[in-house]
CSV table of N, CA and C in Angstrom, one decimal:
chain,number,residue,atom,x,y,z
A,1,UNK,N,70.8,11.1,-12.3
A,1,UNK,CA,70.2,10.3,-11.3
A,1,UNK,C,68.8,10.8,-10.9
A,2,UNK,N,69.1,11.9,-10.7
A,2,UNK,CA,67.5,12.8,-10.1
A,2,UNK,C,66.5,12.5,-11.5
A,3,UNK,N,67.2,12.9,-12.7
A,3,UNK,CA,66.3,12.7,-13.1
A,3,UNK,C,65.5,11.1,-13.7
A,4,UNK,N,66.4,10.3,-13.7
A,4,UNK,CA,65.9,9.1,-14.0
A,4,UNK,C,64.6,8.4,-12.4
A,5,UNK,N,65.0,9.6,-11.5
A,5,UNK,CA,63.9,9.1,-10.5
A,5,UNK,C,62.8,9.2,-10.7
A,6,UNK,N,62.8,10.6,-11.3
A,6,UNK,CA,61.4,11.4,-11.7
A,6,UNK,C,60.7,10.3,-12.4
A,7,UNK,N,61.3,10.1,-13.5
A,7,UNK,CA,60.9,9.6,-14.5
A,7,UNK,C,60.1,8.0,-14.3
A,8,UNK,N,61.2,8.0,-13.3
A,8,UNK,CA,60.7,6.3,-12.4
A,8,UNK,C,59.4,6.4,-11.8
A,9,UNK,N,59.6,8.0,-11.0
A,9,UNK,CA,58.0,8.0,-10.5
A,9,UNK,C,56.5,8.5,-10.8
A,10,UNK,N,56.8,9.4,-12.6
A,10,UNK,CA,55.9,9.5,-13.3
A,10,UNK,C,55.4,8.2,-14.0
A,11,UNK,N,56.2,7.5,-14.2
A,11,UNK,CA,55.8,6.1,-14.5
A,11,UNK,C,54.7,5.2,-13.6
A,12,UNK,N,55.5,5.4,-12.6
A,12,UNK,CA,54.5,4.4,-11.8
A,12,UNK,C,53.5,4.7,-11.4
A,13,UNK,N,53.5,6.1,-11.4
A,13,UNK,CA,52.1,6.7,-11.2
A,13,UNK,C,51.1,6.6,-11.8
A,14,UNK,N,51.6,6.5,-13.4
A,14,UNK,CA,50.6,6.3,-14.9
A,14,UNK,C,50.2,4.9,-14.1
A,15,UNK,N,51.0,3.8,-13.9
A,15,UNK,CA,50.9,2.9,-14.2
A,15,UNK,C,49.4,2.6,-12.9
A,16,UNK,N,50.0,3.2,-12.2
A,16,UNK,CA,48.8,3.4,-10.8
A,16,UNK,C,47.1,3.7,-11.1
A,17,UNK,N,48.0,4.8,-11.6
A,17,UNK,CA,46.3,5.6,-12.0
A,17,UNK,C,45.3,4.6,-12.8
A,18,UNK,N,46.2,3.8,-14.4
A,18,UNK,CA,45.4,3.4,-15.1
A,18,UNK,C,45.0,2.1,-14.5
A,19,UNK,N,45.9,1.1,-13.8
A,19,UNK,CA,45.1,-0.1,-12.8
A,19,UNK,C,44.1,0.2,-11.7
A,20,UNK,N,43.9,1.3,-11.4
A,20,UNK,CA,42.5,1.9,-10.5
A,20,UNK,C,41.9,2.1,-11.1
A,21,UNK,N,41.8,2.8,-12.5
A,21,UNK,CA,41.0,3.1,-13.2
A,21,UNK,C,39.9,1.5,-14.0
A,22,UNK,N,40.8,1.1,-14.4
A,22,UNK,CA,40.3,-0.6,-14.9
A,22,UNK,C,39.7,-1.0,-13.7
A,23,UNK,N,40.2,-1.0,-12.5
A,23,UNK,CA,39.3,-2.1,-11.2
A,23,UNK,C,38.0,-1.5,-11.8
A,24,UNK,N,38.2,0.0,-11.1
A,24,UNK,CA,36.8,1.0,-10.9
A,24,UNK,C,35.8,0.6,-12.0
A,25,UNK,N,36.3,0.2,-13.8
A,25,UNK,CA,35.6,0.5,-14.6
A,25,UNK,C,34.9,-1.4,-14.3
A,26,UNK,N,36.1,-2.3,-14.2
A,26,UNK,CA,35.4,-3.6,-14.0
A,26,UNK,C,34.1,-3.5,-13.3
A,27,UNK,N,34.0,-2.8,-12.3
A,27,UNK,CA,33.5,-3.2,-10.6
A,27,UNK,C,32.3,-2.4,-11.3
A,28,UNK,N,32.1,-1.5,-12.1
A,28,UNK,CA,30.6,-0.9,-12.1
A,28,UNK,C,30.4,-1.5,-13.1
A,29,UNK,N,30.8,-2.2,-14.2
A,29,UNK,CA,30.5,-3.0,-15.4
A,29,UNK,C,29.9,-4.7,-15.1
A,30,UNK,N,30.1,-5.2,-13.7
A,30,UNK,CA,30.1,-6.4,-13.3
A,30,UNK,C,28.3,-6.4,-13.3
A,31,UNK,N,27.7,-7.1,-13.9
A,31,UNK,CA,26.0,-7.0,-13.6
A,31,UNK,C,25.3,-8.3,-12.4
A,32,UNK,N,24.8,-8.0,-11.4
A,32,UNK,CA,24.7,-8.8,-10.9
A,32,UNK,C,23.9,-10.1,-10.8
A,33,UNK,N,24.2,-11.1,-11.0
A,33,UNK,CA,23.5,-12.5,-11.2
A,33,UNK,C,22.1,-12.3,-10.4
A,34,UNK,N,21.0,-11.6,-11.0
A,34,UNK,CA,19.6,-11.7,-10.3
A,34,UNK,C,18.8,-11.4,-11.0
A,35,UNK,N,17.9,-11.6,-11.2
A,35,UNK,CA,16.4,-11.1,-11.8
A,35,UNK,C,16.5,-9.9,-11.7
A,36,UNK,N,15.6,-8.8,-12.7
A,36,UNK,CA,15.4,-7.5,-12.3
A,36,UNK,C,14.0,-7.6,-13.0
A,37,UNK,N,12.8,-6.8,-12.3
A,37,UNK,CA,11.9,-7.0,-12.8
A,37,UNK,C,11.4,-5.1,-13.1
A,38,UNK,N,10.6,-5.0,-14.5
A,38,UNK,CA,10.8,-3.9,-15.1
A,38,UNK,C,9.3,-4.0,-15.7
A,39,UNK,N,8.3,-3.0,-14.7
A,39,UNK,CA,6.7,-2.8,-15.7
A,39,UNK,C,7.0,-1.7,-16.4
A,40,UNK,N,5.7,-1.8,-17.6
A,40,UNK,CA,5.5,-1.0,-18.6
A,40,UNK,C,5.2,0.4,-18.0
A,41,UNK,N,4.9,0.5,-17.3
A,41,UNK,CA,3.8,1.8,-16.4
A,41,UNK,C,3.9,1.5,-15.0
A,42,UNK,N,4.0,2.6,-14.3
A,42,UNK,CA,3.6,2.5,-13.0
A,42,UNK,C,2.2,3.0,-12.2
A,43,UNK,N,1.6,3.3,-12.9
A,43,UNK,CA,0.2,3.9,-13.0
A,43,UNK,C,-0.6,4.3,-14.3
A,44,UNK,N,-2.0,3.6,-14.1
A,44,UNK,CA,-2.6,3.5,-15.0
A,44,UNK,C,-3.9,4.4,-14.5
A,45,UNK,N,-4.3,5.4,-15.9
A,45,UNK,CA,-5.7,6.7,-15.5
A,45,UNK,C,-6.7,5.9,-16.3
A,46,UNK,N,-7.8,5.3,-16.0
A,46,UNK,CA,-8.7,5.2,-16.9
A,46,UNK,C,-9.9,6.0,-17.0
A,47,UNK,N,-9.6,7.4,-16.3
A,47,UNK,CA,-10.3,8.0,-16.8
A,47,UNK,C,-12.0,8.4,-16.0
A,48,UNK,N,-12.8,8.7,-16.7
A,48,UNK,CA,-14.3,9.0,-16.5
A,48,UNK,C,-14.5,7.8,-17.0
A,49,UNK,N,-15.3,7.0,-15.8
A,49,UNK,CA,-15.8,5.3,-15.9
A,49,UNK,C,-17.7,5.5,-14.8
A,50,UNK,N,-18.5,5.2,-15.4
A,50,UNK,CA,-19.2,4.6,-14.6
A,50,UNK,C,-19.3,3.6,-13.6
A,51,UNK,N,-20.1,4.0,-12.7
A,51,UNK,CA,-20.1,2.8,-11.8
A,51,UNK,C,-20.5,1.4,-12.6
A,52,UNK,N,-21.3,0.8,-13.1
A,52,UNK,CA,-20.9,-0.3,-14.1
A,52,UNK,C,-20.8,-0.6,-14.9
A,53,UNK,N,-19.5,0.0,-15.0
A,53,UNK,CA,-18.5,-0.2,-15.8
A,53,UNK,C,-17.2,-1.4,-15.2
A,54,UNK,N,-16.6,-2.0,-16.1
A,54,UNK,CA,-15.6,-3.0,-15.4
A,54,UNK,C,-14.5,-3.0,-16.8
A,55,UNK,N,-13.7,-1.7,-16.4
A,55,UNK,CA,-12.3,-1.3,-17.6
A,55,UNK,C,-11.6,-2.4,-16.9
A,56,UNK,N,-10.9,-2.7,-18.0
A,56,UNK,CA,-9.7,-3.8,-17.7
A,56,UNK,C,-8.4,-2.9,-18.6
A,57,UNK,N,-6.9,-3.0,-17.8
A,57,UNK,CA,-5.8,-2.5,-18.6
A,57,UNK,C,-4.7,-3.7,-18.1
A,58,UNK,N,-3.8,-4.0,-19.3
A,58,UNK,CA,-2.5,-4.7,-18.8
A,58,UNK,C,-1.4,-4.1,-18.4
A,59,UNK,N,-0.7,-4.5,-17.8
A,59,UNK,CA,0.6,-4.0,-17.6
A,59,UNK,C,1.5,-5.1,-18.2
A,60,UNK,N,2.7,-4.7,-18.7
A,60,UNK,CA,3.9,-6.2,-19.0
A,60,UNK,C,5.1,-5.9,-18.3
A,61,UNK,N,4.9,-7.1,-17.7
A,61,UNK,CA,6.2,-6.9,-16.5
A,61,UNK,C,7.3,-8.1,-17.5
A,62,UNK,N,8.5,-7.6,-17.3
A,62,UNK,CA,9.4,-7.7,-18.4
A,62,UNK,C,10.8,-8.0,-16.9
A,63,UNK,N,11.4,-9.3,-17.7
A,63,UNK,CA,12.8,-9.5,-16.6
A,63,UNK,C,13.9,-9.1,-17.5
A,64,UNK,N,14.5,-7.6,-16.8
A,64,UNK,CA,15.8,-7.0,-17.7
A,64,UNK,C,17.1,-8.1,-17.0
A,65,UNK,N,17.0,-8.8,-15.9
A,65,UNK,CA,18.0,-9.2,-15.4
A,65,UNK,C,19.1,-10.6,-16.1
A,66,UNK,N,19.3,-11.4,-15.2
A,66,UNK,CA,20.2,-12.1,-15.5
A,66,UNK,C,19.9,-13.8,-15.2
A,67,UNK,N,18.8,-13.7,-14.5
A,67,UNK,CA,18.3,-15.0,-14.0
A,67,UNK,C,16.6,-14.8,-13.7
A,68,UNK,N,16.1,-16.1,-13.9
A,68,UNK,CA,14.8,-16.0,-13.9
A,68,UNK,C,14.1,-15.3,-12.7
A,69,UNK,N,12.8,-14.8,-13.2
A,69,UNK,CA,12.0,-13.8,-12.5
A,69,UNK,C,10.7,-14.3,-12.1
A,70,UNK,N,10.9,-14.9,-10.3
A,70,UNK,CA,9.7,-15.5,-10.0
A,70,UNK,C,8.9,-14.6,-9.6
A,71,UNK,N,7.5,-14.3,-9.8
A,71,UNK,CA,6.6,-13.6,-9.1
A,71,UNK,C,5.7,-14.4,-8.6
A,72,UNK,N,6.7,-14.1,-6.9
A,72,UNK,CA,5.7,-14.9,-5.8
A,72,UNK,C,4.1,-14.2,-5.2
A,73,UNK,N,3.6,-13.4,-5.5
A,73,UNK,CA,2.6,-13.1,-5.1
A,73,UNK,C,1.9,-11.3,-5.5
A,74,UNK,N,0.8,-11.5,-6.2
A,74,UNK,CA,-0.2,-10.2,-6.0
A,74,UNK,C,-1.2,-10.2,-5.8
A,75,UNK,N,-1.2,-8.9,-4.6
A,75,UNK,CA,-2.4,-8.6,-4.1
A,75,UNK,C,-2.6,-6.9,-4.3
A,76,UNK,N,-3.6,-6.4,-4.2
A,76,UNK,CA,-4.1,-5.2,-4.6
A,76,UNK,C,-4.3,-4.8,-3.3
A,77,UNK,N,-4.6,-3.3,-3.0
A,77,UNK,CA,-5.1,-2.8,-2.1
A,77,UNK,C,-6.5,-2.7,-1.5
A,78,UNK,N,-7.5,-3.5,-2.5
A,78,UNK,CA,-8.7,-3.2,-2.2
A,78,UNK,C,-9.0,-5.1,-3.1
A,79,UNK,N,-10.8,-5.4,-3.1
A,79,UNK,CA,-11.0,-6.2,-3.3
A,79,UNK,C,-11.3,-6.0,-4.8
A,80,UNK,N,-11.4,-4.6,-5.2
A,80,UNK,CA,-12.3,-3.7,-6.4
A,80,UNK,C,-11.4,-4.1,-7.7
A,81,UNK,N,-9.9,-4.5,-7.8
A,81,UNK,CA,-9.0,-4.9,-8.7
A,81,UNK,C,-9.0,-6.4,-8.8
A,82,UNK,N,-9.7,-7.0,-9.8
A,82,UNK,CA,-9.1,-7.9,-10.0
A,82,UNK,C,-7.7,-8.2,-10.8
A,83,UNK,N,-7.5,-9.2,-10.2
A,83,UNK,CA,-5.6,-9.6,-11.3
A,83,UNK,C,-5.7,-11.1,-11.7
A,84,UNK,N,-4.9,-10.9,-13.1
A,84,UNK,CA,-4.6,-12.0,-13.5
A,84,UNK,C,-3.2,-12.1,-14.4
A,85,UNK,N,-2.4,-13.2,-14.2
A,85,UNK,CA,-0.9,-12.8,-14.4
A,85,UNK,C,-0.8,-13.6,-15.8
A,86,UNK,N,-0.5,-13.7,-16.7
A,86,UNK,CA,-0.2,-14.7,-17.6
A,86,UNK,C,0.9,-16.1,-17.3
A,87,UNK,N,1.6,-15.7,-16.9
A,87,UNK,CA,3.1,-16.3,-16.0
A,87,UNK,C,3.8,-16.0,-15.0
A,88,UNK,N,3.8,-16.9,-14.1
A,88,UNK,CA,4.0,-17.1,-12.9
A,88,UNK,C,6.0,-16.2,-12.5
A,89,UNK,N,6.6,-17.6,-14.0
A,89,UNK,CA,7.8,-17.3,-13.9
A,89,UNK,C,8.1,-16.6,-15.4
A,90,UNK,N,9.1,-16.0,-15.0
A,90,UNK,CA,9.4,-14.5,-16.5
A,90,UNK,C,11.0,-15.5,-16.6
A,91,UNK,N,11.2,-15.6,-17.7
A,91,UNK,CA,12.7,-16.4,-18.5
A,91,UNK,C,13.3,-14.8,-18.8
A,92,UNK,N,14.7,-14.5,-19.0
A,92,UNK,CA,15.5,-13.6,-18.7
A,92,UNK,C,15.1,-13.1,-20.4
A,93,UNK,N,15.1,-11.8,-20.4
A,93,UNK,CA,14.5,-10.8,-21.2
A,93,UNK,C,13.2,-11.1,-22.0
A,94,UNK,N,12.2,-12.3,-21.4
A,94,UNK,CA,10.9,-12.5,-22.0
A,94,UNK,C,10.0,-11.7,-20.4
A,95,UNK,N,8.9,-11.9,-21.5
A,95,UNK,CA,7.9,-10.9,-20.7
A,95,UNK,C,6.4,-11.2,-19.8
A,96,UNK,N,5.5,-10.7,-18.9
A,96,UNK,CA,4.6,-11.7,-18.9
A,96,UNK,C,3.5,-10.5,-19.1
A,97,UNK,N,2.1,-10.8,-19.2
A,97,UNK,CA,1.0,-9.8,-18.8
A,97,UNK,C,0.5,-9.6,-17.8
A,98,UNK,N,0.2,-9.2,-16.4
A,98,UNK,CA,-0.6,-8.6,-16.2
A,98,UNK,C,-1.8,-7.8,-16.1
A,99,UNK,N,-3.0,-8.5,-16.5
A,99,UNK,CA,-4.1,-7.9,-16.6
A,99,UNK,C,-5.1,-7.7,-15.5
A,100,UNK,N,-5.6,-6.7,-15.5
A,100,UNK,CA,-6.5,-5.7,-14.1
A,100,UNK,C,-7.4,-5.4,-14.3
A,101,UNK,N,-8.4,-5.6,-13.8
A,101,UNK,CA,-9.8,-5.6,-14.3
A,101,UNK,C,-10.4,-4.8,-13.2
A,102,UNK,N,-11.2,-3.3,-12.9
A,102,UNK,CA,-11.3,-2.4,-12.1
A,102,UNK,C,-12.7,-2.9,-11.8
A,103,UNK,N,-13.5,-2.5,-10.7
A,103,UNK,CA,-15.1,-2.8,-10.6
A,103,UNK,C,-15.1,-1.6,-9.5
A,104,UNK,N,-16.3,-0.4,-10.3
A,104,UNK,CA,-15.9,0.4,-9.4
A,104,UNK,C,-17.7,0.7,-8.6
A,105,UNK,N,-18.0,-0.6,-8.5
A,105,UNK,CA,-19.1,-0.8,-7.9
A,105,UNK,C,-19.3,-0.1,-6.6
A,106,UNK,N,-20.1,1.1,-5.7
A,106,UNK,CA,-20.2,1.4,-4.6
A,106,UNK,C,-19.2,2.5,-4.5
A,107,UNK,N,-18.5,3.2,-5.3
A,107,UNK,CA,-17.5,3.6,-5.5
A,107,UNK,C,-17.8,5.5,-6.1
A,108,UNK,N,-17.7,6.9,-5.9
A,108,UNK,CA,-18.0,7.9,-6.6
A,108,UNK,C,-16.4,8.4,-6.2
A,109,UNK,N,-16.4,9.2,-7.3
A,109,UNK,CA,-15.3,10.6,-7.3
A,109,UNK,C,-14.2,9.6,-7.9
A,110,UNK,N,-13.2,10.7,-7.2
A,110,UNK,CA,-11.4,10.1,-7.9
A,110,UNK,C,-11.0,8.7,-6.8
A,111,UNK,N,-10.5,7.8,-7.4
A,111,UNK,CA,-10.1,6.7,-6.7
A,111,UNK,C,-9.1,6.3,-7.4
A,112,UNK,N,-8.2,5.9,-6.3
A,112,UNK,CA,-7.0,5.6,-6.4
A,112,UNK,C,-6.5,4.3,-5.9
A,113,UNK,N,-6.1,3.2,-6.3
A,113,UNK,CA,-5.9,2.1,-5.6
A,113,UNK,C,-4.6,1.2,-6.3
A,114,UNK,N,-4.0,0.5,-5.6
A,114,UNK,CA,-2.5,0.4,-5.5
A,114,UNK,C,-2.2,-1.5,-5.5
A,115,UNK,N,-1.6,-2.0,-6.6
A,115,UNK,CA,-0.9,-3.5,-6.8
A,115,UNK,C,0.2,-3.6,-6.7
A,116,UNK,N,0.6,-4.7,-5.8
A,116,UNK,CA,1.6,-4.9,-5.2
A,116,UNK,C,2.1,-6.2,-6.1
A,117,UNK,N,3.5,-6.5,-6.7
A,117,UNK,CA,4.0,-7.5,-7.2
A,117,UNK,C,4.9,-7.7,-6.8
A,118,UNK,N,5.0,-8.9,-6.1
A,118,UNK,CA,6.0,-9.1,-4.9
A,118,UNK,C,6.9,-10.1,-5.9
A,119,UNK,N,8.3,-10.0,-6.0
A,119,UNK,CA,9.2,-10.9,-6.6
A,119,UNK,C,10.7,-11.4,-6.0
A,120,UNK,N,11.4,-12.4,-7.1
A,120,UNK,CA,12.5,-12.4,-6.0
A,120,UNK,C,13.4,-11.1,-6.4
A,121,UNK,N,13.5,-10.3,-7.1
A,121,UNK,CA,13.9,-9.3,-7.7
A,121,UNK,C,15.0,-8.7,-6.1
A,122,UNK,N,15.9,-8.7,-6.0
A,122,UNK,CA,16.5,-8.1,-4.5
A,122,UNK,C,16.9,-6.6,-4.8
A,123,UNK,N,16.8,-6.2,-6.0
A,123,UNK,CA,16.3,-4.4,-5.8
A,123,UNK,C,15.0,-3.8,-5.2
A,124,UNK,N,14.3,-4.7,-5.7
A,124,UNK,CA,12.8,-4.4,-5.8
A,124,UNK,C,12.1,-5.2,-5.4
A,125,UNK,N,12.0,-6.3,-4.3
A,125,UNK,CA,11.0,-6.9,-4.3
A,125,UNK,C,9.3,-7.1,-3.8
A,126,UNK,N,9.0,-5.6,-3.8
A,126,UNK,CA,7.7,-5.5,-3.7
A,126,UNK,C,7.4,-4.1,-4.8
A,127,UNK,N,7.1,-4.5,-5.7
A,127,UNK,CA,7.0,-3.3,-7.0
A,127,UNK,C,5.7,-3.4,-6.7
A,128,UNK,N,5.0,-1.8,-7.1
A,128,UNK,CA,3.9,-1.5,-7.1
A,128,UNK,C,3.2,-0.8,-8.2
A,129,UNK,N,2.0,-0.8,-8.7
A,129,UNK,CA,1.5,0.0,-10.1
A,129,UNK,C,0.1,0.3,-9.1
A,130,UNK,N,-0.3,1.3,-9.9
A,130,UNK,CA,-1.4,1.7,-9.2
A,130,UNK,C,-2.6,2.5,-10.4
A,131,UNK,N,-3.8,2.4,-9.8
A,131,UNK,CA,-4.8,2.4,-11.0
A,131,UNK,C,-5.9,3.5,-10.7
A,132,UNK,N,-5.9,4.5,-11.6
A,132,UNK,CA,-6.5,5.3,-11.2
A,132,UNK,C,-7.9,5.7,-11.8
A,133,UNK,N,-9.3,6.1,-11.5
A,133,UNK,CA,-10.5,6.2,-12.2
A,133,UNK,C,-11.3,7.2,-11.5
A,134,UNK,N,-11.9,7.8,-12.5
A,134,UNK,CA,-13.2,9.0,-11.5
A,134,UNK,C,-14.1,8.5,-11.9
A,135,UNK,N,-14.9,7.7,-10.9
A,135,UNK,CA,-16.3,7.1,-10.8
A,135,UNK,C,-17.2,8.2,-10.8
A,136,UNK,N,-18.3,7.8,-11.9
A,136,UNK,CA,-19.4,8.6,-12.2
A,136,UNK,C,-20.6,7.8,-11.1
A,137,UNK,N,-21.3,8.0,-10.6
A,137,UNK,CA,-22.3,7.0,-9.7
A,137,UNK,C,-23.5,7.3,-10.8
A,138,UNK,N,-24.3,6.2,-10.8
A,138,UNK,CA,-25.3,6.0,-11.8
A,138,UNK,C,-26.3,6.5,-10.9
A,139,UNK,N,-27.3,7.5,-11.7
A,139,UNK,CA,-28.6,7.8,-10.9
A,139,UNK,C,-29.3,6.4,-10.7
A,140,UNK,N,-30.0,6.5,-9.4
A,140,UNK,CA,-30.8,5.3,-9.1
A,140,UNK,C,-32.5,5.6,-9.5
A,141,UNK,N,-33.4,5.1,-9.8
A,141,UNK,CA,-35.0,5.5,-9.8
A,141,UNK,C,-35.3,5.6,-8.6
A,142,UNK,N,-36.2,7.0,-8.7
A,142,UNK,CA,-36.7,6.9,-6.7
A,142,UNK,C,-38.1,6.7,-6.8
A,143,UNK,N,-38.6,6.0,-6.0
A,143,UNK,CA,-40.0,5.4,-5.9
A,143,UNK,C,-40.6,6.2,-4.6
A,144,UNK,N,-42.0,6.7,-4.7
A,144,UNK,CA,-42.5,7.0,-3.7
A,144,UNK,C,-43.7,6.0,-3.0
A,145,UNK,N,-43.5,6.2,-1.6
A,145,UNK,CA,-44.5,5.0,-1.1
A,145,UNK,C,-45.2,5.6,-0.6
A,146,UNK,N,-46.7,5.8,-0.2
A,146,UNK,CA,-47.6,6.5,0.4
A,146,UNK,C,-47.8,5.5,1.5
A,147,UNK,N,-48.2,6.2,2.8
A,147,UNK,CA,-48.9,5.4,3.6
A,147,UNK,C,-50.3,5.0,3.7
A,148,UNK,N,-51.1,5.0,2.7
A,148,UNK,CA,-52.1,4.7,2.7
A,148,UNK,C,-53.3,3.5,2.3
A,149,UNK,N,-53.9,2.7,3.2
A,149,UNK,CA,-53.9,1.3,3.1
A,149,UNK,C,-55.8,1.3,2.5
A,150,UNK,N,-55.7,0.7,1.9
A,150,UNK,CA,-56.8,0.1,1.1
A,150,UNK,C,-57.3,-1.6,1.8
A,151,UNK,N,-58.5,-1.3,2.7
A,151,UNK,CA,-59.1,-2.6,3.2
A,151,UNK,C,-60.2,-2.6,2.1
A,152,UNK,N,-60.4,-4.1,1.1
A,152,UNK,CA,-61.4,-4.1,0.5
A,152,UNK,C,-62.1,-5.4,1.5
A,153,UNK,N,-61.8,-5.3,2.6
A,153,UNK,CA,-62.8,-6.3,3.0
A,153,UNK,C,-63.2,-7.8,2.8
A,154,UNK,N,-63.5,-8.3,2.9
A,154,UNK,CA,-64.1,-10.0,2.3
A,154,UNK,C,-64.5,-9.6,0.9
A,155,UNK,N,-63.4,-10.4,0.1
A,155,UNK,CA,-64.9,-10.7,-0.9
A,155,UNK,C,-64.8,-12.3,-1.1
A,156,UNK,N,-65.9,-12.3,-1.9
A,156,UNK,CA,-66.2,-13.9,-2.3
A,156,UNK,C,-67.0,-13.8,-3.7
């Protein structure tokens, strides 16, 4: 009798362990019905750029998720980036471009400046890339002015 209890209660213990084990594995295996939005890069160097200079780099923002990927809005940190999106809305594992176009007009040394892509993505919905450049400043010509005035008087 004792021992058919045992037996009774190594059983149900198996039986215990392996139905927790199945929830647990369902429950992290379940993916959630949303967009996930996924760039190529999170920062882009382009490097030694003159001041007029105007490098352009893309980024491809890609929806790994499960439902479409609206990108409601980007803006940059400065006016100096321009953006342009290829597509508005991303279809579930197609992709869109993002292209950035730097102007580092008025601009010397290491600069650093930051794009915001705001989506419905509810892990992430303000992702950011950021673009990096060491502005060379272009020498300017310097002109000298003298103060010295020349009256030639009337002529005729």
């Amino acid at each position: 009798m004792v021992r058919k209890n045992k037996i009774f209660i190594i059983l149900i213990s198996i039986v215990v362990i392996i139905g927790a084990f199945l929830i647990f594995y369902n429950i992290q295996n379940k993916s959630p019905q949303s967009p996930t939005i996924s760039i190529s890069e999170e920062e882009w160097d382009f490097g030694k750029i003159k001041e007029d200079e105007r490098p352009v780099h893309s980024f491809t923002i890609k929806n790994t998720g499960r439902e479409e990927l609206v990108i409601s809005r980007i803006r940059s940190s400065c006016g100096c980036a321009a953006t342009m999106l290829s597509s508005d809305n991303i279809q579930l594992g197609k992709s869109a471009e993002l292209k950035v176009t730097f102007n580092p007009t008025g601009y010397n040394g290491l600069i650093k400046k930051d794009i915001y892509i705001e989506s419905n993505d509810p892990q992430l919905p303000k992702a950011k890339v950021t673009i990096i450049a060491e502005v060379e400043s272009i020498p300017s010509p310097k002109a000298f002015l003298s103060n010295s005035q020349w009256d030639l008087g009337l002529i005729s």
